[in-house]
Structures are given as C-alpha cells and as structure tokens.
Amino acid sequence: YELALEYSQQREQFGRPICEFQGLQWMLVDMHTQLEAARLLLQKAASAGTSGARNSGHGFPDMLEAAQAKIFASETAIKVTNDALQIFGSAGYSRNLPLERMARDARMFTIGGGTAQILRTVVASALLDRKLPQTREGHFKLSQKENK
C-alpha cells in the first residue's frame, strides 16, 4: 500500500499526478481501510489470550478470533497487493521492486497455517457450536443420529 501511495503521487498522466484521479483515490482508500481492519482483527485475536471475556487463561489467542483474523488478513493481503500492482501497471512486475515478490508472498498467506477454506470450516463450527459434517468425527456423529 505504502509503495502504491508514494508511486501515485509521483507518476503523472495527462499532466497531473495519478493520485488526483478519483478512481485511483477510491482504490487507495479501500486499500488503507482494509489494511486497518485486518490490523485491528489481528490485534484483537492476539490480545484475546490475555484479556477479555473469552480469555481461556492459557495465554494463546482464541481459535475463532485467530481463524477470522487469518482469513481476513490473508485475503486482504492478496487484494491490496493486486490493487497496488494495478496502480503500478507493468512496472509493478519488475524484479527491481519488492511488489513482485509481495504478490507471490501474499498468495502463500492463504495457504500456510491452514487454508482459508479450512479456517472457514473452523469458524462455522464455532459459530454453529457443533461438529460439521466435513470433519470425520462430525460426520460420524451426525450419521449415528440419523440412524436412530
């Protein structure tokens, strides 16, 4: 985001900096807002193990809050990086800029430490307060109930 913000103030098209174009301003606002929301979710999840109503006392983040934060932050990383690439245009893919590497790294955030799909299953399980059929144990328990 910071690279795109700086670049938009330096790059000129039609005799003025591209940051003066409303569509690009909206992209920058969305990028900033999404990053701030991701930071707040991560901070909330990190502090949940030491304070708050859901404090388990073990010092680790709450699993639900950690999963939600990882889903949102990893998908935000992809979206913000893609928007930054859009602002940079073809220059964003240059190996001389860190943006090219960031685009590859952002994709890995949705895979490592639990894919976004698996984490959504974790969140759904917590929200519904039950085992879900996607899990072996949950499927077994639901099957037993149906056979009775």
XYZ file of N, CA and C in Angstrom:
444
model
N 0.819 -1.194 0.000
C 0.000 0.000 0.000
C 0.868 1.265 0.000
N 1.847 1.281 0.892
C 2.697 2.474 1.004
C 3.429 2.764 -0.302
N 3.902 1.705 -0.959
C 4.578 1.886 -2.252
C 3.624 2.466 -3.291
N 2.407 1.953 -3.322
C 1.415 2.427 -4.294
C 1.025 3.876 -4.012
N 0.883 4.217 -2.744
C 0.542 5.590 -2.368
C 1.633 6.556 -2.827
N 2.877 6.202 -2.542
C 4.001 7.052 -2.947
C 4.100 7.153 -4.472
N 3.970 6.012 -5.145
C 4.065 5.984 -6.610
C 2.958 6.835 -7.240
N 1.751 6.771 -6.673
C 0.629 7.528 -7.244
C 0.838 9.036 -7.134
N 1.651 9.461 -6.185
C 1.938 10.883 -6.030
C 3.046 11.342 -6.972
N 3.866 10.394 -7.437
C 4.979 10.736 -8.325
C 4.635 10.543 -9.800
N 3.892 9.509 -10.111
C 3.580 9.154 -11.500
C 2.580 10.149 -12.073
N 2.867 10.647 -13.262
C 1.971 11.616 -13.898
C 1.378 11.051 -15.176
N 0.116 11.371 -15.387
C -0.599 11.075 -16.624
C -1.449 12.292 -16.954
N -1.473 12.659 -18.205
C -2.264 13.806 -18.666
C -1.907 15.081 -17.911
N -0.620 15.205 -17.553
C -0.121 16.430 -16.944
C -0.370 16.581 -15.459
N -0.795 15.518 -14.783
C -1.004 15.615 -13.334
C -0.750 14.259 -12.670
N -0.454 14.282 -11.358
C -0.203 13.020 -10.651
C -1.441 12.119 -10.703
N -1.211 10.823 -10.828
C -2.362 9.920 -10.952
C -3.175 9.846 -9.662
N -2.615 10.285 -8.536
C -3.377 10.289 -7.284
C -4.518 11.305 -7.312
N -4.538 12.172 -8.304
C -5.619 13.150 -8.416
C -6.854 12.581 -9.111
N -6.742 11.381 -9.655
C -7.895 10.759 -10.309
C -8.757 10.053 -9.259
N -10.046 10.334 -9.303
C -10.958 9.852 -8.273
C -10.969 8.323 -8.146
N -10.972 7.624 -9.254
C -10.987 6.166 -9.208
C -9.788 5.602 -8.471
N -8.630 6.190 -8.693
C -7.425 5.749 -8.002
C -7.485 6.127 -6.522
N -8.047 7.282 -6.218
C -8.201 7.681 -4.821
C -9.062 6.665 -4.070
N -10.131 6.205 -4.722
C -11.006 5.219 -4.090
C -10.256 3.911 -3.833
N -9.412 3.514 -4.786
C -8.604 2.306 -4.583
C -7.700 2.468 -3.366
N -7.048 3.612 -3.252
C -6.152 3.859 -2.121
C -6.916 3.855 -0.799
N -8.092 4.457 -0.790
C -8.918 4.476 0.424
C -9.319 3.055 0.814
N -9.758 2.266 -0.160
C -10.146 0.881 0.123
C -8.964 0.069 0.631
N -7.809 0.250 0.028
C -6.609 -0.467 0.465
C -6.283 -0.116 1.918
N -6.291 1.175 2.220
C -5.969 1.636 3.574
C -6.989 1.104 4.585
N -8.265 1.193 4.254
C -9.327 0.746 5.154
C -9.232 -0.748 5.425
N -9.008 -1.531 4.382
C -8.903 -2.983 4.549
C -7.684 -3.363 5.387
N -6.582 -2.681 5.180
C -5.390 -2.961 5.986
C -5.611 -2.614 7.457
N -6.265 -1.496 7.716
C -6.551 -1.115 9.100
C -7.483 -2.126 9.756
N -8.501 -2.581 9.034
C -9.419 -3.587 9.570
C -8.679 -4.889 9.867
N -7.792 -5.295 8.977
C -7.010 -6.519 9.194
C -6.116 -6.371 10.423
N -5.479 -5.220 10.568
C -4.621 -4.985 11.739
C -5.426 -5.073 13.031
N -6.604 -4.473 13.034
C -7.438 -4.498 14.239
C -7.895 -5.913 14.579
N -8.281 -6.690 13.572
C -8.668 -8.081 13.822
C -7.496 -8.889 14.370
N -6.316 -8.684 13.811
C -5.130 -9.395 14.294
C -4.790 -9.000 15.728
N -4.875 -7.711 16.034
C -4.590 -7.252 17.393
C -5.607 -7.810 18.382
N -6.868 -7.840 17.975
C -7.917 -8.382 18.843
C -7.674 -9.861 19.107
N -7.341 -10.605 18.061
C -7.076 -12.035 18.225
C -5.855 -12.269 19.108
N -4.821 -11.479 18.913
C -3.592 -11.647 19.692
C -3.807 -11.327 21.164
N -4.657 -10.361 21.452
C -4.884 -9.980 22.848
C -5.947 -10.840 23.521
N -6.684 -11.639 22.766
C -7.769 -12.439 23.337
C -7.261 -13.476 24.331
N -6.032 -13.921 24.188
C -5.490 -14.919 25.105
C -5.087 -14.363 26.450
N -5.013 -13.054 26.556
C -4.559 -12.456 27.813
C -5.604 -11.577 28.481
N -6.678 -11.258 27.770
C -7.694 -10.393 28.364
C -9.030 -10.628 27.686
N -10.063 -10.098 28.275
C -11.373 -10.154 27.640
C -12.224 -11.308 28.136
N -13.486 -11.285 27.715
C -14.470 -12.261 28.168
C -14.145 -13.675 27.703
N -13.513 -13.802 26.550
C -13.235 -15.130 26.002
C -11.870 -15.649 26.425
N -11.235 -14.976 27.376
C -9.903 -15.367 27.819
C -9.947 -16.772 28.410
N -9.186 -17.664 27.815
C -9.140 -19.043 28.292
C -8.120 -19.215 29.411
N -7.306 -18.212 29.630
C -6.312 -18.278 30.682
C -5.011 -18.947 30.282
N -4.935 -19.497 29.077
C -3.713 -20.188 28.667
C -2.746 -19.283 27.919
N -3.133 -18.050 27.646
C -2.232 -17.097 27.007
C -2.189 -17.152 25.498
N -2.961 -18.057 24.895
C -2.990 -18.163 23.440
C -4.242 -17.483 22.894
N -4.189 -17.001 21.654
C -5.376 -16.376 21.060
C -6.547 -17.349 20.970
N -7.737 -16.828 21.039
C -8.950 -17.610 20.846
C -8.948 -18.167 19.425
N -9.279 -19.444 19.266
C -9.207 -20.091 17.955
C -10.143 -19.427 16.939
N -11.342 -19.071 17.361
C -12.295 -18.423 16.454
C -11.748 -17.084 15.976
N -11.294 -16.262 16.905
C -10.783 -14.945 16.531
C -9.513 -15.047 15.695
N -8.657 -16.004 16.005
C -7.429 -16.193 15.227
C -7.756 -16.629 13.803
N -8.713 -17.546 13.654
C -9.102 -18.017 12.318
C -9.718 -16.883 11.505
N -10.609 -16.108 12.130
C -11.224 -14.981 11.422
C -10.170 -13.968 10.994
N -9.241 -13.674 11.885
C -8.192 -12.701 11.571
C -7.316 -13.192 10.428
N -6.963 -14.477 10.438
C -6.105 -15.008 9.375
C -6.829 -15.011 8.035
N -8.092 -15.386 8.029
C -8.861 -15.369 6.776
C -8.867 -13.958 6.202
N -9.276 -13.004 7.021
C -9.424 -11.630 6.538
C -8.079 -11.022 6.153
N -7.070 -11.204 6.997
C -5.764 -10.595 6.724
C -5.111 -11.196 5.484
N -5.204 -12.508 5.309
C -4.561 -13.129 4.145
C -5.266 -12.738 2.850
N -6.588 -12.684 2.875
C -7.310 -12.268 1.667
C -7.132 -10.779 1.398
N -6.997 -9.994 2.455
C -6.712 -8.568 2.295
C -5.334 -8.367 1.676
N -4.366 -9.168 2.083
C -3.013 -9.061 1.515
C -3.047 -9.274 0.006
N -3.816 -10.251 -0.441
C -3.927 -10.508 -1.879
C -4.592 -9.339 -2.587
N -5.713 -8.868 -2.036
C -6.448 -7.782 -2.690
C -5.622 -6.500 -2.735
N -4.997 -6.143 -1.639
C -4.209 -4.907 -1.587
C -3.004 -5.005 -2.523
N -2.369 -6.156 -2.560
C -1.231 -6.339 -3.462
C -1.670 -6.249 -4.917
N -2.803 -6.870 -5.239
C -3.322 -6.782 -6.612
C -3.669 -5.345 -6.987
N -4.264 -4.605 -6.050
C -4.581 -3.201 -6.325
C -3.306 -2.381 -6.511
N -2.287 -2.668 -5.706
C -1.008 -1.964 -5.861
C -0.400 -2.261 -7.229
N -0.474 -3.512 -7.662
C 0.016 -3.865 -8.999
C -0.754 -3.108 -10.072
N -2.047 -2.951 -9.880
C -2.876 -2.208 -10.834
C -2.419 -0.752 -10.912
N -2.117 -0.168 -9.775
C -1.665 1.228 -9.737
C -0.305 1.375 -10.419
N 0.580 0.425 -10.193
C 1.907 0.470 -10.802
C 1.887 0.116 -12.282
N 0.890 -0.618 -12.716
C 0.871 -1.081 -14.098
C 1.965 -2.114 -14.306
N 2.503 -2.181 -15.494
C 3.516 -3.201 -15.792
C 4.788 -3.011 -14.966
N 5.050 -1.807 -14.493
C 6.238 -1.567 -13.661
C 6.181 -2.366 -12.361
N 4.986 -2.711 -11.902
C 4.836 -3.471 -10.668
C 5.412 -4.865 -10.734
N 5.540 -5.411 -11.936
C 6.071 -6.764 -12.099
C 7.588 -6.797 -12.236
N 8.213 -5.643 -12.193
C 9.669 -5.569 -12.292
C 10.306 -6.200 -11.057
N 11.330 -6.981 -11.272
C 12.037 -7.583 -10.137
C 12.859 -6.544 -9.378
N 12.928 -5.328 -9.895
C 13.633 -4.248 -9.204
C 12.797 -3.671 -8.066
N 11.515 -3.984 -8.046
C 10.619 -3.502 -6.994
C 10.183 -4.679 -6.122
N 9.949 -4.442 -4.834
C 9.523 -5.538 -3.952
C 8.085 -5.999 -4.197
N 7.338 -5.262 -4.977
C 5.927 -5.579 -5.207
C 5.737 -6.931 -5.883
N 6.624 -7.263 -6.788
C 6.541 -8.550 -7.492
C 6.645 -9.703 -6.492
N 7.560 -9.604 -5.544
C 7.717 -10.631 -4.510
C 6.520 -10.628 -3.561
N 6.035 -9.446 -3.222
C 4.891 -9.337 -2.319
C 3.659 -10.029 -2.890
N 3.493 -9.945 -4.197
C 2.346 -10.594 -4.842
C 2.421 -12.109 -4.661
N 3.601 -12.672 -4.788
C 3.774 -14.118 -4.581
C 3.606 -14.474 -3.109
N 4.191 -13.674 -2.232
C 4.110 -13.947 -0.796
C 2.673 -13.858 -0.285
N 1.919 -12.888 -0.777
C 0.543 -12.702 -0.317
C -0.294 -13.949 -0.579
N -0.076 -14.576 -1.707
C -0.837 -15.791 -2.036
C -0.546 -16.903 -1.040
N 0.679 -16.984 -0.570
C 1.044 -18.033 0.386
C 0.355 -17.857 1.736
N -0.009 -16.635 2.087
C -0.680 -16.403 3.366
C -2.026 -17.114 3.439
N -2.680 -17.337 2.298
C -3.974 -18.025 2.312
C -3.813 -19.541 2.346
N -2.579 -20.015 2.235
C -2.338 -21.461 2.205
C -1.657 -21.934 3.485
N -0.544 -21.305 3.840
C 0.221 -21.722 5.008
C -0.530 -21.493 6.307
N -0.395 -22.435 7.232
C -1.044 -22.294 8.533
C -2.531 -22.562 8.496
N -2.998 -23.211 7.466
C -4.424 -23.506 7.305
C -4.995 -22.686 6.172
N -5.548 -23.365 5.191
C -6.121 -22.634 4.060
C -7.341 -21.844 4.514
N -7.697 -20.847 3.736
C -8.863 -20.031 4.074
C -10.125 -20.890 4.133
N -10.215 -21.907 3.284
C -11.394 -22.771 3.285
C -11.470 -23.593 4.575
N -10.362 -24.156 4.999
C -10.342 -24.929 6.246
C -10.657 -24.016 7.429
N -10.090 -22.826 7.433
C -10.355 -21.891 8.530
C -11.816 -21.460 8.554
N -12.444 -21.365 7.394
C -13.880 -21.058 7.359
C -14.684 -22.193 8.003
N -14.241 -23.425 7.816
C -14.893 -24.561 8.464
C -14.729 -24.472 9.979
N -13.558 -24.064 10.437
C -13.310 -23.874 11.868
C -14.243 -22.804 12.424
N -14.358 -21.688 11.723
C -15.223 -20.596 12.176
C -16.684 -21.043 12.174
N -17.118 -21.712 11.113
C -18.506 -22.185 11.040
C -18.806 -23.143 12.184
N -17.873 -24.016 12.496
C -18.053 -24.960 13.597
C -18.245 -24.222 14.919
N -17.451 -23.181 15.130
C -17.569 -22.396 16.362
C -18.871 -21.602 16.390
N -19.249 -21.023 15.258
C -20.479 -20.230 15.213
C -21.718 -21.093 15.426
N -21.700 -22.289 14.845
C -22.844 -23.194 14.952
C -22.776 -24.065 16.201
N -21.659 -23.976 16.929
C -21.453 -24.721 18.159
C -21.701 -26.217 17.969
N -21.134 -26.745 16.895
C -21.279 -28.174 16.626
C -20.179 -28.635 15.687
N -20.004 -29.923 15.648
C -19.087 -30.502 14.672
C -19.769 -30.446 13.315
N -19.014 -30.173 12.301
C -19.587 -30.095 10.961
C -19.386 -31.400 10.210
N -20.266 -31.714 9.272
C -20.142 -32.957 8.517
C -18.816 -33.097 7.771
N -18.115 -31.995 7.515
C -16.856 -32.090 6.779
C -15.782 -32.794 7.599
N -15.940 -32.821 8.915
C -14.941 -33.486 9.743
C -15.339 -34.935 9.943
N -14.367 -35.787 10.058
C -14.631 -37.223 10.202
C -15.500 -37.476 11.427
N -15.121 -36.898 12.545
C -15.867 -37.111 13.785
C -17.272 -36.529 13.687
N -17.388 -35.336 13.109
C -18.700 -34.711 12.961
C -19.610 -35.515 12.062
N -19.073 -36.040 10.973
C -19.874 -36.845 10.051
C -20.343 -38.118 10.744
N -19.457 -38.721 11.513
C -19.802 -39.950 12.209
C -20.931 -39.699 13.205
N -20.825 -38.628 13.984
C -21.854 -38.319 14.979
C -23.187 -38.005 14.317
N -23.177 -37.241 13.221
C -24.422 -36.930 12.528
C -25.029 -38.186 11.924
N -24.210 -39.080 11.403
C -24.710 -40.321 10.810
C -25.365 -41.190 11.867
N -24.798 -41.238 13.059
C -25.381 -42.031 14.134
C -26.744 -41.483 14.535
N -26.878 -40.157 14.587
C -28.156 -39.546 14.946
C -29.216 -39.851 13.905
N -28.828 -39.854 12.639
C -29.781 -40.103 11.563
C -30.247 -41.551 11.551
N -29.412 -42.492 12.013
C -29.758 -43.915 12.006
C -30.658 -44.301 13.167
N -30.842 -43.444 14.124
C -31.673 -43.773 15.300
C -33.135 -43.579 15.028
